[in-house]
Coordinates of C-alpha atoms in Angstrom, one line a residue:
M21 CA 114.7 117.2 90.9
D22 CA 110.9 117.3 90.3
K23 CA 111.0 113.5 89.9
E24 CA 112.9 113.3 93.1
N25 CA 110.5 115.7 94.9
N26 CA 107.6 113.6 93.5
K27 CA 109.4 110.4 95.1
L28 CA 109.5 111.5 97.9
N29 CA 106.2 112.8 98.5
L30 CA 105.6 109.5 97.0
T31 CA 107.2 107.9 99.9
E32 CA 105.5 110.3 102.5
E33 CA 102.2 109.3 101.6
Y34 CA 102.9 105.3 101.3
Y35 CA 104.8 105.4 104.9
S36 CA 103.0 108.1 106.7
Y37 CA 105.8 108.7 108.6
E38 CA 104.8 112.8 109.6
N39 CA 100.9 111.5 110.0
P40 CA 99.9 112.3 113.8
F41 CA 98.2 108.7 114.4
V42 CA 101.4 106.5 112.8
S43 CA 102.8 106.0 116.3
L44 CA 99.2 104.6 117.1
R45 CA 99.4 102.5 114.4
E46 CA 102.7 100.9 114.8
Y47 CA 101.3 99.9 118.6
F48 CA 98.6 98.2 117.7
S49 CA 100.4 97.0 114.2
M50 CA 103.1 95.2 116.5
K51 CA 100.5 94.0 118.8
A52 CA 98.7 92.2 115.5
R53 CA 101.9 91.5 114.0
N54 CA 103.1 89.7 117.2
K55 CA 99.8 87.2 116.9
I56 CA 100.8 86.6 113.1
Y57 CA 104.4 85.4 114.0
K58 CA 103.5 83.3 116.6
K59 CA 100.6 81.4 113.9
F60 CA 103.1 81.4 111.2
I61 CA 105.9 79.4 113.2
K62 CA 102.9 76.9 114.6
M63 CA 101.1 76.6 111.1
C64 CA 104.4 76.4 109.1
A65 CA 106.6 74.7 111.5
P66 CA 109.5 75.7 109.8
S67 CA 113.0 74.2 110.3
E68 CA 116.3 75.4 110.6
H69 CA 116.8 73.9 107.4
S70 CA 113.3 75.4 105.5
Q71 CA 114.2 77.8 102.4
I72 CA 111.6 80.8 103.2
L73 CA 110.8 83.3 100.7
D74 CA 109.5 86.8 102.2
L75 CA 107.7 88.3 99.1
G76 CA 106.8 91.9 99.4
A77 CA 109.2 93.0 101.7
T78 CA 110.1 97.0 102.5
P79 CA 113.2 98.5 102.2
D80 CA 111.7 100.8 105.2
M81 CA 114.1 100.9 108.4
K82 CA 111.9 103.5 110.4
L83 CA 108.9 101.9 111.3
K84 CA 109.0 99.8 113.8
D85 CA 106.2 96.8 112.3
S86 CA 108.8 97.1 109.3
N87 CA 109.9 93.5 108.2
F88 CA 109.0 91.9 111.5
L89 CA 109.8 88.2 110.3
E90 CA 113.6 89.6 109.8
K91 CA 113.5 91.2 112.9
R92 CA 112.4 87.5 114.8
Y93 CA 113.4 84.5 112.9
P94 CA 116.1 82.8 114.4
H95 CA 117.7 81.3 111.1
K96 CA 117.5 84.4 108.9
H97 CA 120.2 82.7 106.5
N98 CA 117.6 80.8 104.9
I99 CA 115.1 84.0 103.8
T100 CA 115.2 85.1 100.2
V101 CA 113.7 88.3 100.1
A102 CA 111.9 89.4 97.1
S103 CA 110.2 92.7 96.5
I104 CA 109.6 95.3 93.4
E105 CA 111.8 97.8 95.8
D106 CA 115.2 97.6 96.3
C107 CA 115.9 95.4 99.6
S108 CA 119.1 95.0 99.2
N109 CA 119.6 96.8 102.5
V110 CA 117.6 94.8 104.9
A111 CA 119.1 91.8 103.4
E112 CA 122.4 93.1 103.9
T113 CA 121.0 94.4 107.4
F114 CA 119.7 91.2 108.8
G115 CA 122.3 88.5 107.2
L116 CA 119.8 87.3 105.0
K117 CA 120.1 84.5 102.2
K118 CA 119.8 87.4 99.4
F119 CA 117.5 90.1 97.8
V120 CA 115.7 89.2 94.6
H121 CA 114.0 91.8 92.8
N122 CA 110.6 91.2 91.1
K123 CA 108.3 92.9 88.8
S124 CA 104.8 94.0 89.3
K125 CA 102.0 91.8 87.9
E126 CA 104.5 89.7 86.2
A127 CA 105.4 85.9 87.2
L128 CA 107.4 86.3 90.1
P129 CA 111.6 85.0 89.1
F130 CA 111.4 81.8 90.7
R131 CA 111.3 77.5 89.7
N132 CA 108.5 75.6 90.7
G133 CA 108.5 74.3 94.6
E134 CA 112.1 76.3 95.2
F135 CA 110.6 77.6 98.9
E136 CA 109.1 75.5 101.4
V137 CA 107.5 78.4 103.0
C138 CA 106.3 81.9 101.1
F139 CA 105.9 84.2 103.8
C140 CA 103.9 87.7 102.7
S141 CA 102.8 89.9 105.0
A142 CA 100.4 93.2 104.2
T143 CA 101.3 92.7 99.9
L144 CA 98.5 91.2 98.7
E145 CA 96.1 94.4 99.1
H146 CA 98.4 96.4 97.1
V147 CA 98.7 94.2 94.1
G148 CA 96.1 95.3 91.7
S149 CA 92.6 94.2 90.8
K150 CA 91.0 90.9 91.8
E151 CA 92.7 89.3 88.9
E152 CA 96.0 90.5 89.9
Q153 CA 95.5 89.5 93.3
I154 CA 94.2 86.0 92.2
F155 CA 97.2 85.8 90.1
F156 CA 99.7 86.6 92.8
L157 CA 98.4 83.9 95.3
N158 CA 98.7 81.6 92.3
E159 CA 102.4 82.4 91.8
C160 CA 102.9 82.1 95.5
M161 CA 101.6 78.4 95.6
R162 CA 103.7 77.5 92.4
V163 CA 106.6 78.7 93.9
A164 CA 106.4 77.3 97.4
D165 CA 105.1 74.1 99.4
K166 CA 103.3 75.9 102.1
I167 CA 102.0 79.9 101.9
F168 CA 101.4 82.2 105.1
L169 CA 100.1 85.7 103.5
T170 CA 98.2 88.3 105.5
T171 CA 96.7 91.0 104.3
P172 CA 94.4 93.7 106.6
N173 CA 90.4 92.9 106.9
R174 CA 88.6 95.3 104.7
Y175 CA 86.0 95.1 107.5
F176 CA 87.8 96.5 110.7
P177 CA 86.6 99.8 111.3
I178 CA 89.7 101.8 110.9
E179 CA 91.7 101.7 107.8
M180 CA 95.2 101.1 108.4
H181 CA 96.9 103.0 105.6
T182 CA 94.5 106.2 105.4
F183 CA 93.7 105.8 108.9
L184 CA 89.9 106.8 107.7
P185 CA 87.2 105.3 109.5
F186 CA 84.3 103.4 108.1
V187 CA 84.3 104.5 104.5
H188 CA 86.2 101.6 103.1
W189 CA 82.8 99.5 104.2
L190 CA 81.5 102.0 101.1
P191 CA 81.7 100.7 97.6
W192 CA 85.2 100.8 96.5
S193 CA 84.9 103.3 94.1
V194 CA 83.2 105.7 96.5
F195 CA 85.9 105.1 98.5
Q196 CA 88.6 106.1 96.2
K197 CA 87.0 109.3 95.5
I198 CA 87.0 110.4 99.6
V199 CA 90.6 109.2 99.4
L200 CA 91.4 111.4 96.9
K201 CA 89.8 114.3 97.8
L202 CA 90.8 113.8 101.4
I203 CA 94.4 112.3 101.2
G204 CA 95.4 112.5 97.7
P205 CA 95.9 110.2 94.6
F206 CA 98.3 107.2 96.1
Y207 CA 95.8 105.2 98.0
A208 CA 92.7 106.2 95.6
D209 CA 94.7 104.0 92.9
I210 CA 93.9 100.8 92.9
N211 CA 97.0 99.5 92.3
N212 CA 98.3 100.5 95.4
L213 CA 94.9 99.9 98.0
N214 CA 92.2 97.1 97.6
L215 CA 91.2 96.0 100.8
L216 CA 90.0 92.1 100.9
S217 CA 87.0 90.7 103.1
E218 CA 86.9 87.0 104.1
K219 CA 84.3 86.6 102.0
E220 CA 85.7 88.1 99.1
I221 CA 89.0 85.6 99.4
R222 CA 86.9 82.5 99.9
K223 CA 84.7 83.9 96.6
M224 CA 88.8 84.3 95.0
S225 CA 89.8 80.7 96.2
R226 CA 87.6 79.1 93.3
S227 CA 90.0 80.3 91.0
L228 CA 93.3 79.2 92.7
S229 CA 95.5 76.4 92.2
K230 CA 95.1 74.9 95.6
E231 CA 92.6 74.7 98.1
V232 CA 93.2 77.6 101.2
I233 CA 91.9 78.2 104.5
V234 CA 90.9 81.7 105.8
T235 CA 91.9 82.3 109.7
S236 CA 92.2 85.6 111.3
V237 CA 93.8 87.9 114.1
R238 CA 92.2 89.6 116.6
T239 CA 92.9 93.2 117.5
L240 CA 90.5 94.8 120.0
G241 CA 88.4 92.1 119.8
L242 CA 87.6 92.3 116.2
K243 CA 89.1 91.0 113.2
S244 CA 91.9 93.0 112.0
N245 CA 94.0 90.8 109.6
L246 CA 93.2 87.9 107.5
I247 CA 95.7 84.7 106.6
I248 CA 95.7 82.9 104.2
T249 CA 97.3 78.8 104.0
I250 CA 97.3 76.2 101.9
K251 CA 94.6 73.5 103.0
E252 CA 96.7 70.5 103.9
R253 CA 95.2 66.9 102.4

């Protein structure tokens, strides 16, 4: 019973269902994700036959901004969804090709170049340390010809997981202590939240197997989301 209650508490902390600011976050998140979807279609140009991996999906069906690719993309039967969580409900609900369970911090369970595109929205900030983020990015590049990854910009004024303003601009260890005191342990753990700036991604790119470009989406005139794609030769 205690384990089940802990699981429910962590779910609540992760999704913030009861937070009074969640509706406001959804509003601005949907605006950003609509822009992201348009950029995805323009930059990756998937055809009706393109095999797409949606990596890091969520089983959540309550929030409007969850699984926005599945809600909008017309050729859903070509999407394979993968996650460390059970997203079989997502595959069934949207009529996707299949759901595949992958393990955190391990190689993805796919062949080299199995997909044309690896789409990954707001997951990179949840995979751990910088070294683990580099490993994750290289795995995305291994299994797909093209990648399209989004992650929140650390230097957007409001941190959208905790709803705290500006404190995520402080040294990360200080931010974690503040989050631990004000909110709880979940987002104070680097395995659950490790935001990146554009500069940090460019620095990480030296350790990647392929050259990348970093673009962005703006909310209220400021860079809210960063987009990582493979640079075409």
